[in-house]
Coordinates of C-alpha atoms and ligand atoms in Angstrom, one line a residue:
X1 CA -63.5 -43.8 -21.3
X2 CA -62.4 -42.0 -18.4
X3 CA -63.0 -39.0 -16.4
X4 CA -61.0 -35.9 -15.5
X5 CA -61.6 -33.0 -13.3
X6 CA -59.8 -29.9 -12.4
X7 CA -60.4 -27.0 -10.2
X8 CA -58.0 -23.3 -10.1
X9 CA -58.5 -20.7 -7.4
X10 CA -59.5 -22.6 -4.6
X11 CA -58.1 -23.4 -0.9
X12 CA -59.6 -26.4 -0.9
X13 CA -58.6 -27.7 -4.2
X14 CA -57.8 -31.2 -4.1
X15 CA -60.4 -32.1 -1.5
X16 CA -62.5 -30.6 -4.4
X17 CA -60.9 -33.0 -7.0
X18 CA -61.7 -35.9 -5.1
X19 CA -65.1 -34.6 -5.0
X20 CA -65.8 -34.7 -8.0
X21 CA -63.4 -37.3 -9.1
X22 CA -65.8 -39.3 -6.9
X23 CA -69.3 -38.2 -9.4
X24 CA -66.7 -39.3 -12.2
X25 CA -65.7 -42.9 -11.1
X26 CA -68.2 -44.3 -13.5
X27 CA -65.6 -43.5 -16.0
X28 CA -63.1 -45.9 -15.0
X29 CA -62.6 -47.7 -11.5
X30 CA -58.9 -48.9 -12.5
X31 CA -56.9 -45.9 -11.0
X32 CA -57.1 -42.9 -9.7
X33 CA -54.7 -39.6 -9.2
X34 CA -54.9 -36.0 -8.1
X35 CA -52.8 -33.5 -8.6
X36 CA -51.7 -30.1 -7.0
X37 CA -50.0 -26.8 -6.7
X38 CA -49.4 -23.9 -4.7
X39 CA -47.4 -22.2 -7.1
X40 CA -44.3 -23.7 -6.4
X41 CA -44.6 -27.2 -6.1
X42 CA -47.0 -29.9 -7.7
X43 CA -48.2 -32.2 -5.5
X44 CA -49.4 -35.9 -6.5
X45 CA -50.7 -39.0 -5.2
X46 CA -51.6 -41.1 -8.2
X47 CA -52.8 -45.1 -7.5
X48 CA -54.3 -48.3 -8.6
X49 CA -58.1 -48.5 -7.5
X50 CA -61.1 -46.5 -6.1
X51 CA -60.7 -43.0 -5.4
X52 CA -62.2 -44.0 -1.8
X53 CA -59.5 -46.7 -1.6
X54 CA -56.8 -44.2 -2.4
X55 CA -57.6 -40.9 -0.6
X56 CA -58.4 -40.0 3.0
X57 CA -58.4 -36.9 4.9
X58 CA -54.5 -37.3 5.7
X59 CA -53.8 -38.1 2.0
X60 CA -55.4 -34.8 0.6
X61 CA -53.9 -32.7 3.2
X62 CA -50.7 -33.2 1.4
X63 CA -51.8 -32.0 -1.9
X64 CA -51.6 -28.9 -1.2
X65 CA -52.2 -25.3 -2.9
X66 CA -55.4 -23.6 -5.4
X67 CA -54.8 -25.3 -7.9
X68 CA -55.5 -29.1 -8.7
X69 CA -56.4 -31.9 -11.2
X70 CA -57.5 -35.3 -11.1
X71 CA -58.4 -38.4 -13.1
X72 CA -59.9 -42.1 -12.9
X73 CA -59.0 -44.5 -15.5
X74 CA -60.3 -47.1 -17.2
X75 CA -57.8 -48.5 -20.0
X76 CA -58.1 -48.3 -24.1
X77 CA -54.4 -47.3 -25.1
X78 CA -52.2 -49.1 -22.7
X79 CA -52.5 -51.8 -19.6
X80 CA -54.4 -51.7 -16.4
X81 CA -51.5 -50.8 -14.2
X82 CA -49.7 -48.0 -12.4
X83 CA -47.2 -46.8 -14.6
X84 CA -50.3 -46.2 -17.0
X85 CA -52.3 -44.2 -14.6
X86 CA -53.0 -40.6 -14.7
X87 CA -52.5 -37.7 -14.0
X88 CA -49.2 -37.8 -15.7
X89 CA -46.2 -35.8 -13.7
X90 CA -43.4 -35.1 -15.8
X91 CA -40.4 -32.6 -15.7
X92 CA -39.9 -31.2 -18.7
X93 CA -37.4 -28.3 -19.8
X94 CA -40.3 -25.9 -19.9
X95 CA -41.0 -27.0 -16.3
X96 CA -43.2 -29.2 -14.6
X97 CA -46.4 -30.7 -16.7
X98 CA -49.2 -32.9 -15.6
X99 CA -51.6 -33.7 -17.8
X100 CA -55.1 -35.7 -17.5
X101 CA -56.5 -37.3 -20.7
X102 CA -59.8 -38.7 -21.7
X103 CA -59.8 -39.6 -25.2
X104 CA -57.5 -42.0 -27.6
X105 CA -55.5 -40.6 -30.1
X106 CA -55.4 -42.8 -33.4
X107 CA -51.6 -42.0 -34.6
X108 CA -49.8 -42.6 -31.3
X109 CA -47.7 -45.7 -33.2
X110 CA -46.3 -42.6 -35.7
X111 CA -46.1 -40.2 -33.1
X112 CA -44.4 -43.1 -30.7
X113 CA -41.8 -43.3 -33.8
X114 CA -41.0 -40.1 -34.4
X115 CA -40.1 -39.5 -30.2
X116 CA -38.1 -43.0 -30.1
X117 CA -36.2 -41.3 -32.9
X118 CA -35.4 -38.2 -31.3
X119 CA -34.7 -40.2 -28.3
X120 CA -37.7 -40.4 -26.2
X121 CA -37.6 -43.1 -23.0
X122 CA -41.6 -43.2 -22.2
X123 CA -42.3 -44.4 -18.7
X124 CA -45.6 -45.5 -20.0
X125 CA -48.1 -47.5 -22.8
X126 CA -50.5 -44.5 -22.9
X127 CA -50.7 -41.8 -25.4
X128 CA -51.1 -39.1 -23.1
X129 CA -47.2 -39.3 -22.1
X130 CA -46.6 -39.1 -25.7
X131 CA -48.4 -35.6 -25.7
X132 CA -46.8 -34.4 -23.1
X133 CA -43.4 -35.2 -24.7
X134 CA -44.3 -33.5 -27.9
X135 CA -45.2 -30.2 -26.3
X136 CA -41.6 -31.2 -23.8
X137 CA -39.9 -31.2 -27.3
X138 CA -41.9 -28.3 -29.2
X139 CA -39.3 -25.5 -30.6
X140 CA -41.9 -22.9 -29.5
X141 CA -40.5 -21.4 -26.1
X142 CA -44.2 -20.4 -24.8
X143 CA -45.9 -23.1 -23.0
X144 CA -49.6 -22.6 -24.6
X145 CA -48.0 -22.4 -28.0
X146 CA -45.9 -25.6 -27.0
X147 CA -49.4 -27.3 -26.6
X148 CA -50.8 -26.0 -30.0
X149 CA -47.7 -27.3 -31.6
X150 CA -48.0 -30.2 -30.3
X151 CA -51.9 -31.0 -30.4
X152 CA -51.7 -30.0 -34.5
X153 CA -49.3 -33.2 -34.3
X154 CA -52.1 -35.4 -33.0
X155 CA -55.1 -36.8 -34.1
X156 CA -58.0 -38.4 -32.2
X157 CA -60.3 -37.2 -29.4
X158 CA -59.0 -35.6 -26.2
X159 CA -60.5 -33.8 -23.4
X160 CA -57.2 -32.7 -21.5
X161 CA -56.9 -31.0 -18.3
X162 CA -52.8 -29.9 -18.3
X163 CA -51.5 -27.7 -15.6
X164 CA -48.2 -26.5 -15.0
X165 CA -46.8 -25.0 -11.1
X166 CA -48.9 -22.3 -11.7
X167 CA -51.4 -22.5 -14.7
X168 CA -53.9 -24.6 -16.2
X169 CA -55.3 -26.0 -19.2
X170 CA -58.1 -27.5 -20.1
X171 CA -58.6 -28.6 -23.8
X172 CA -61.6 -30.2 -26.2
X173 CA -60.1 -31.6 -29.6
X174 CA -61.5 -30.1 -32.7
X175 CA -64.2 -32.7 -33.2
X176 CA -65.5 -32.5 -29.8
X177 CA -65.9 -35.9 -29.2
X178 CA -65.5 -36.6 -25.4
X179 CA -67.5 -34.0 -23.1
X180 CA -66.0 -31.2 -21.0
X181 CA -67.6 -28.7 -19.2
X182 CA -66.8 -25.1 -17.8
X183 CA -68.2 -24.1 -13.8
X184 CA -67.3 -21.5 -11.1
X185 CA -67.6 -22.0 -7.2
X186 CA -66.9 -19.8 -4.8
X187 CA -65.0 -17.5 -7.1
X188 CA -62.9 -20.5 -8.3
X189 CA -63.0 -22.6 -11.7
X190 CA -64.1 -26.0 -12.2
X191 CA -63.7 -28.3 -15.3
X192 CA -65.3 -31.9 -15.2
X193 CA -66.1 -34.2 -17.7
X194 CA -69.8 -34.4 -16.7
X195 CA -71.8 -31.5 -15.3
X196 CA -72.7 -34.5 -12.3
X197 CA -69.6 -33.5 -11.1
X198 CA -70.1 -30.0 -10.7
X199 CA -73.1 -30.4 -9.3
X200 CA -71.3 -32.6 -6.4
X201 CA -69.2 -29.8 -5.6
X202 CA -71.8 -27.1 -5.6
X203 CA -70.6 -25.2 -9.0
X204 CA -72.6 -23.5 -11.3
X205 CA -72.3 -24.8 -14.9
X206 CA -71.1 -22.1 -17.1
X207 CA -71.1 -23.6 -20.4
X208 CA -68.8 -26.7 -22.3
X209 CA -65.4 -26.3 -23.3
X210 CA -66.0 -25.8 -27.0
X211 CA -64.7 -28.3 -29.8
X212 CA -61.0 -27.2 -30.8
X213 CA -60.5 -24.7 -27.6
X214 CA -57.9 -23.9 -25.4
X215 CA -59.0 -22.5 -22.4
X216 CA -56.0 -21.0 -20.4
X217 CA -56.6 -20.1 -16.3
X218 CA -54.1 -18.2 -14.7
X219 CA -53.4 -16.1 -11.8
X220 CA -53.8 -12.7 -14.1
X221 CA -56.6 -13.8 -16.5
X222 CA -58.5 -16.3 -18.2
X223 CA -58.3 -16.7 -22.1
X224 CA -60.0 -18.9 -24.6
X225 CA -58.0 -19.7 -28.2
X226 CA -58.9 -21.1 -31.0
X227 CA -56.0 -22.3 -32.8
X228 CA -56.5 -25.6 -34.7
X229 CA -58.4 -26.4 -38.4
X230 CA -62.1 -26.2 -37.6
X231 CA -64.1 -29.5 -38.2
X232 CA -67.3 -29.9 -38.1
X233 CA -68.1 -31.5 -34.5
X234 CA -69.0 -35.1 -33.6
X235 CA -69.8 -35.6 -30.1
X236 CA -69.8 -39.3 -29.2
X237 CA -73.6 -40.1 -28.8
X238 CA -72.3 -43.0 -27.2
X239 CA -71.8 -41.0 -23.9
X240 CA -75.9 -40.1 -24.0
X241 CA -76.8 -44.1 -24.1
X242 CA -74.5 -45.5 -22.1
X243 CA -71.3 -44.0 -20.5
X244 CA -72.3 -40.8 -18.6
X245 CA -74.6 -40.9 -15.8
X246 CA -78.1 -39.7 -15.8
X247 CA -77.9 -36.8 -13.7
X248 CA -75.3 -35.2 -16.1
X249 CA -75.6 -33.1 -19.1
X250 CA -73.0 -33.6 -21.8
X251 CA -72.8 -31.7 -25.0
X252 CA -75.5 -29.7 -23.8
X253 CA -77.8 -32.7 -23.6
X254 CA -79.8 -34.0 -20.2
X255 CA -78.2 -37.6 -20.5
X256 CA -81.7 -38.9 -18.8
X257 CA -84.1 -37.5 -21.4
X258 CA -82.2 -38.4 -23.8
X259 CA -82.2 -42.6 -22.8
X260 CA -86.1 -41.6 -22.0
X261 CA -86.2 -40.3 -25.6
X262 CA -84.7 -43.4 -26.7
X263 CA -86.7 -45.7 -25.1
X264 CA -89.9 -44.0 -26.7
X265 CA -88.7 -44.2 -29.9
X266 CA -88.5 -47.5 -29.6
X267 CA -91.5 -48.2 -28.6
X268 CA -92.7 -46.1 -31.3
X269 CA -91.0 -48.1 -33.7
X270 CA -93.0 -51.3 -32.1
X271 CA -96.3 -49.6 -32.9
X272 CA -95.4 -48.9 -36.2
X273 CA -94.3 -52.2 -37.3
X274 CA -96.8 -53.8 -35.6
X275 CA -94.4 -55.7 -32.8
X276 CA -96.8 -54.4 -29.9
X277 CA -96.2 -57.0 -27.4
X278 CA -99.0 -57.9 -24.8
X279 CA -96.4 -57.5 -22.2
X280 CA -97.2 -57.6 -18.5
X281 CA -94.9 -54.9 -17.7
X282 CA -92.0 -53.2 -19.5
X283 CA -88.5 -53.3 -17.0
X284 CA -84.9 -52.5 -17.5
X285 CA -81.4 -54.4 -17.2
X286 CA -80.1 -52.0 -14.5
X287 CA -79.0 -49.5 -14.3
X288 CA -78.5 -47.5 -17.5
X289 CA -81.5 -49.1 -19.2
X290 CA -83.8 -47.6 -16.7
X291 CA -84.6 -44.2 -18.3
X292 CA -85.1 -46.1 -21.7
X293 CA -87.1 -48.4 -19.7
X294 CA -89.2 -45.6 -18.7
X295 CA -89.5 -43.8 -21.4
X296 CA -90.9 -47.3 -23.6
X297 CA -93.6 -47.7 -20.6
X298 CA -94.5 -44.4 -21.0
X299 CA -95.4 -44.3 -24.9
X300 CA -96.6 -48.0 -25.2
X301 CA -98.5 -47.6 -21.9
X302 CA -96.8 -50.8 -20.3
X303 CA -96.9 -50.6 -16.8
X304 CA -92.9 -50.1 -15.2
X305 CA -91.6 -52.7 -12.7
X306 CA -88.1 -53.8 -11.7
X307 CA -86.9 -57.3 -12.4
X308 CA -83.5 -56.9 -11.2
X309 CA -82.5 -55.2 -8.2
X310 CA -78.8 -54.0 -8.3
X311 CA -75.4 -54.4 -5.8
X312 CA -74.2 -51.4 -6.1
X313 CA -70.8 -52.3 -4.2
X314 CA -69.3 -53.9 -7.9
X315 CA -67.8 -51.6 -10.6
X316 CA -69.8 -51.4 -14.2
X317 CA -69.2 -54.8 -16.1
X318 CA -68.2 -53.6 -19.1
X319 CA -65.0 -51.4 -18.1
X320 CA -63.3 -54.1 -16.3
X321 CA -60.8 -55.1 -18.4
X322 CA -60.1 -58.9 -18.1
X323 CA -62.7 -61.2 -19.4
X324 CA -62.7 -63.0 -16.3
X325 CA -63.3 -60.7 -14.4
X326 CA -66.6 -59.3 -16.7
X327 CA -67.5 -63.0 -16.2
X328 CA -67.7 -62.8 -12.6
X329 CA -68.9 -59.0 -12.3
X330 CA -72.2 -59.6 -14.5
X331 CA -73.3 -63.2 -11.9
X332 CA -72.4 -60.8 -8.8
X333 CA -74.3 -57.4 -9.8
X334 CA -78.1 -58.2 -10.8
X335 CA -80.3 -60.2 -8.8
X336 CA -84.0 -61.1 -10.2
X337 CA -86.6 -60.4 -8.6
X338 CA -88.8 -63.6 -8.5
X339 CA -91.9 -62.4 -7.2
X340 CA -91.7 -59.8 -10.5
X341 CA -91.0 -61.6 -12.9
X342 CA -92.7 -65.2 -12.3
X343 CA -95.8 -66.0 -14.7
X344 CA -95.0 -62.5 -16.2
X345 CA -94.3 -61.5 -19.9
X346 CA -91.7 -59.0 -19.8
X347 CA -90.3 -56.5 -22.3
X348 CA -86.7 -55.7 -21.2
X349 CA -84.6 -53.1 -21.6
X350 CA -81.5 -52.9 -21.9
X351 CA -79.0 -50.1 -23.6
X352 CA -76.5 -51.5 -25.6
X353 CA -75.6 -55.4 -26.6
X354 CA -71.7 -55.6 -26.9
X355 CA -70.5 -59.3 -26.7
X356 CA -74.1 -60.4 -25.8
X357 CA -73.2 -62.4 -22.7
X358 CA -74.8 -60.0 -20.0
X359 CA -77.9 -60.3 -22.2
X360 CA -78.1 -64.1 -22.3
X361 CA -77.3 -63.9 -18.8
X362 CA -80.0 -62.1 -17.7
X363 CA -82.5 -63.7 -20.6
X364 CA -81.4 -66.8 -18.4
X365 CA -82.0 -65.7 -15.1
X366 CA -85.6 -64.2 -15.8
X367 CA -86.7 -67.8 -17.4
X368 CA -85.3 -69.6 -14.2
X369 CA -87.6 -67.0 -12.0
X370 CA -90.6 -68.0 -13.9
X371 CA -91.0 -65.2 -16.8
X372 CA -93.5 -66.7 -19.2
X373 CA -91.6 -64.5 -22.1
X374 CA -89.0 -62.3 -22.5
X375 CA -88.8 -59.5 -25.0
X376 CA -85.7 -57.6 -25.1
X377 CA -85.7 -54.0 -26.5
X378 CA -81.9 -52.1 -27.5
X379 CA -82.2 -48.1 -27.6
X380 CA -79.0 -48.4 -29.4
X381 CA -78.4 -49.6 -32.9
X382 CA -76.2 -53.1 -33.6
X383 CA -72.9 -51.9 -32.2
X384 CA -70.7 -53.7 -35.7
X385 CA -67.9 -51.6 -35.6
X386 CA -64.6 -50.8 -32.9
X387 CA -64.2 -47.8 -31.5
X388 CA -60.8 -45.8 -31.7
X389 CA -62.2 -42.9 -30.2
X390 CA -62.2 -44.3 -26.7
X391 CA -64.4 -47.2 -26.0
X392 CA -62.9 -50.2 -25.3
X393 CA -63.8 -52.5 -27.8
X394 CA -60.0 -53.2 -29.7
X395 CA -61.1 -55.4 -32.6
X396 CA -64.8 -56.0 -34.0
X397 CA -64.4 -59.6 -33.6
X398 CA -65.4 -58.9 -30.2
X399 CA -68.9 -57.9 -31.3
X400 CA -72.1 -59.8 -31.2
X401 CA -73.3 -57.6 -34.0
X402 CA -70.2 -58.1 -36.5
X403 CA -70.7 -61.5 -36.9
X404 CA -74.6 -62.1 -36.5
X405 CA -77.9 -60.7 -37.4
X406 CA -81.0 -59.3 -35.4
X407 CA -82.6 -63.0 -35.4
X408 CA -79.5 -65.2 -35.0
X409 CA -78.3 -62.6 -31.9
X410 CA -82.1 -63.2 -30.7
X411 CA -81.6 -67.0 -30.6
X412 CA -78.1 -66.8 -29.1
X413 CA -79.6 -65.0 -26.1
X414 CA -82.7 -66.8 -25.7
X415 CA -85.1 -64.0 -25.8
X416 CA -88.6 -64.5 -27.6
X417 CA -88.4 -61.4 -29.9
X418 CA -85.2 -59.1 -30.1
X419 CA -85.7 -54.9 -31.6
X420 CA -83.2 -52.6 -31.6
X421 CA -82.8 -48.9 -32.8
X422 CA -82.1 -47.4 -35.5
X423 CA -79.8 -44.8 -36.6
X424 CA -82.4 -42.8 -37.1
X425 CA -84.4 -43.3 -34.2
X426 CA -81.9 -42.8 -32.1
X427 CA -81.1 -39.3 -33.9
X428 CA -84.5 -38.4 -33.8
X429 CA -84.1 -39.0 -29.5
X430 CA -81.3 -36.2 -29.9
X431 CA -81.7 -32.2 -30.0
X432 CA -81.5 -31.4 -33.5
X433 CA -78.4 -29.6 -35.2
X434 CA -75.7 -31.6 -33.9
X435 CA -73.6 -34.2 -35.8
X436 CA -73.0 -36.8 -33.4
X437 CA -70.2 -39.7 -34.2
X438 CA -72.4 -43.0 -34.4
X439 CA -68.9 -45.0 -36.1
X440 CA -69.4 -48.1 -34.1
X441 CA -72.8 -48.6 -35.0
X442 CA -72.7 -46.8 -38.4
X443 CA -69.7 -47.8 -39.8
X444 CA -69.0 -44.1 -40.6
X445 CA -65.7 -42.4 -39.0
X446 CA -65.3 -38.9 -38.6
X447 CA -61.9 -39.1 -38.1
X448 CA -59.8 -42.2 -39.9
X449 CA -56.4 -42.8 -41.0
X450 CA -55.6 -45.2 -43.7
X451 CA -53.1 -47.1 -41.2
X452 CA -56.2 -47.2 -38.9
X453 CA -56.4 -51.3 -38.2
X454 CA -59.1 -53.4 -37.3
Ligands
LIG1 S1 -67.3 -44.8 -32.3 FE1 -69.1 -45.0 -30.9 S2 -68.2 -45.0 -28.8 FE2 -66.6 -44.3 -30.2 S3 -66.8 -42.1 -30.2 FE3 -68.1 -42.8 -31.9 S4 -70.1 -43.1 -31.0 FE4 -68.7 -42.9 -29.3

């Protein structure tokens, strides 16, 4: 996961970008770039960190012009380092490119291949470069059909902002699995990867950058193509439990409503099967299980309270990239509440169990405050499966789920009864009409090459 941003048509462009940059850096807290141009040079301070660490006023004042992108990273394809950090500069023959990518493509080792052959140096791991040197090498001599010959040659999901001196790009691949939406300020164009930022920088959401659309934005005029296979879309409903924030809608969808939806479904389910739990109060593992957390109080009519209270001066656990430091992160970032939780029996909800150690963790901590029982509640299903699409989870030996069931992963983490969702049920939290990808939970892959391995 990552998130990009771009804005055309605006004198204060890059302040912009780090604007919103700044709503984005849930998306990935390794690096952070911007991008810009006035027309007749791009501008770029790309680095390792925060986008507070990298930018001040001084900084931005150099990036100069209308037009400018910007990204924050958190690595899938590729290391947690400079050289892999976005956005990309790179002189081509058709001129400078820059491109931001949130995505992975699943045939960058062919892809890789074929450019080594033809005698491609890459200066990084990620496959973003590798784009940018297909469309470098495409035979078509127009820039935008450069980038349709040269997206037809990948396959994966990518949200792209590209911009060359003087134009931009931004891009949704035909499955439509990472967000990207469409805003205007002040006369001037905004793309983000989550309506959050948009809403940061005061622009009016216009609508999403449709799956399999090119949107070009230049000087003279601003035109939408079409040009690739239609497939039937698969937004990643992954982005509505865990990765976007709250405050966002992506794919059309309120991200909050959606986790509240979640959480009543749930709770639902626990009526049904007769699991209703004399529970003192219902309370989330911070922060994205709050709105499923209240959204199970609110149809099992379990009074909400806060266990843990949240530093909020630590990154998100799970897209650090080094074990240790997950280790560390997870003992620094909640604290439990005593005076909640002691002599109480809690249902607690959390959004997602991946390895299954924050769970423990936090199973741990409530016991050692005093909770008389623990019940913990998953709005999503067993996560079994990787990812190639984007989330960091390389192998499914990494997963909790692949190797045990709902009552072994129960006793690992010490909890007194363990529910998660279904499929279904967390569908039925969804608007209707959409085919989201569930692969990491379901098994089933919208988009899979035979040399896919796991
Ligand atoms: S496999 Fe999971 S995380 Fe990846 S795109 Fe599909 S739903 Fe999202």
């Amino acid at each position: 996961m990552c998130g990009i941003f771009g804005i055309y048509g605006h004198k204060n462009a890059a302040e912009l970008s780090y604007l919103g940059l700044f709503a984005l850096q849930h998306r990935g807290q390794e690096s952070a770039g911007i991008v810009s141009s006035d027309g007749l040079n791009i501008y770029d301070r790309v680095r390792m960190g925060l986008v507070s660490e990298i930018f001040n006023g001084k900084k931005l004042a150099k990036l100069k012009g209308h037009m400018s992108s910007g990204h924050v990273r958190y690595s899938t394809k590729g290391g947690s380092s400079l050289k892999n950090a976005q956005p990309f500069v790179l002189k081509t023959g058709k001129g400078m490119i820059t491109i931001a990518h949130n995505g992975n493509l699943i045939n960058t080792d062919d892809i890789s291949k074929k450019l080594e052959n033809n005698g491609a140096i890459f200066q990084s791991e990620t496959d973003s470069e590798r784009i940018v040197h297909l469309i470098a090498r495409s035979k078509e001599r127009d820039l935008t059909d450069s980038i349709v010959d040269a997206l037809k040659q990948v396959e994966g999901s990518y949200s792209l902002i590209i911009t060359t001196k003087k134009d931009m790009y931004a891009i949704r691949d035909p499955y439509g699995i990472r967000p990207l939406s469409l805003g205007n300020v002040d006369g001037a164009y905004a793309i983000a990867s989550e309506t959050s930022a948009l809403d940061l920088i005061g622009a009016n959401y216009i609508r999403d950058i449709e799956p399999g659309e090119i949107l070009k934005i230049s000087e003279k005029c601003v035109k939408s193509i079409k040009p690739f296979e239609a497939k039937e879309p698969h937004p990643c409903i992954f982005e509505l439990i865990y990765f976007a924030r709250p405050d966002s809608y992506v794919f059309g969808v309120s991200v909050s409503e959606a986790r509240k939806n979640m959480g009543q479904e749930l709770a639902k389910y626990d009526k049904e099967n007769n699991k209703n739990i004399n529970a003192d109060f219902v309370g989330p593992v911070p922060d994205s299980g709050m709105y499923g957390a209240i959204g199970y109080s609110k149809e099992s009519s379990i009074e909400f309270d806060l266990p843990f209270t949240r530093n909020h001066y630590i990154g998100r656990t799970f897209i650090k990239p080094q074990q240790s430091t997950r280790d560390f992160s997870v003992k620094i970032k909640l604290s439990p509440v005593k005076e909640v939780i002691k002599g109480k029996r809690i249902v607690l909800v959390e959004d997602s169990i991946v390895r299954g150690t924050t769970s423990k963790d936090k199973i741990k901590n409530l016991r050692e405050k005093g909770a008389k029982e623990v019940h913990m509640r998953v709005y999503s299903p067993l996560l079994k499966y990787p990812c190639f699409y984007g989330l960091d989870i390389p192998t499914k030996m990494e997963l909790i789920a692949h190797h045990y069931g709902v009552d072994e992963i129960c006793k690992i983490i010490n909890a007194d009864s363990l529910v998660y969702q279904s499929i279904e049920g967390l569908l039925n939290s969804v608007p209707q009409g959409t085919k989201y990808c569930h692969a990491c939970m379901s098994g089933e892959y919208p988009i899979l090459r035979s040399d896919v391995k796991d």
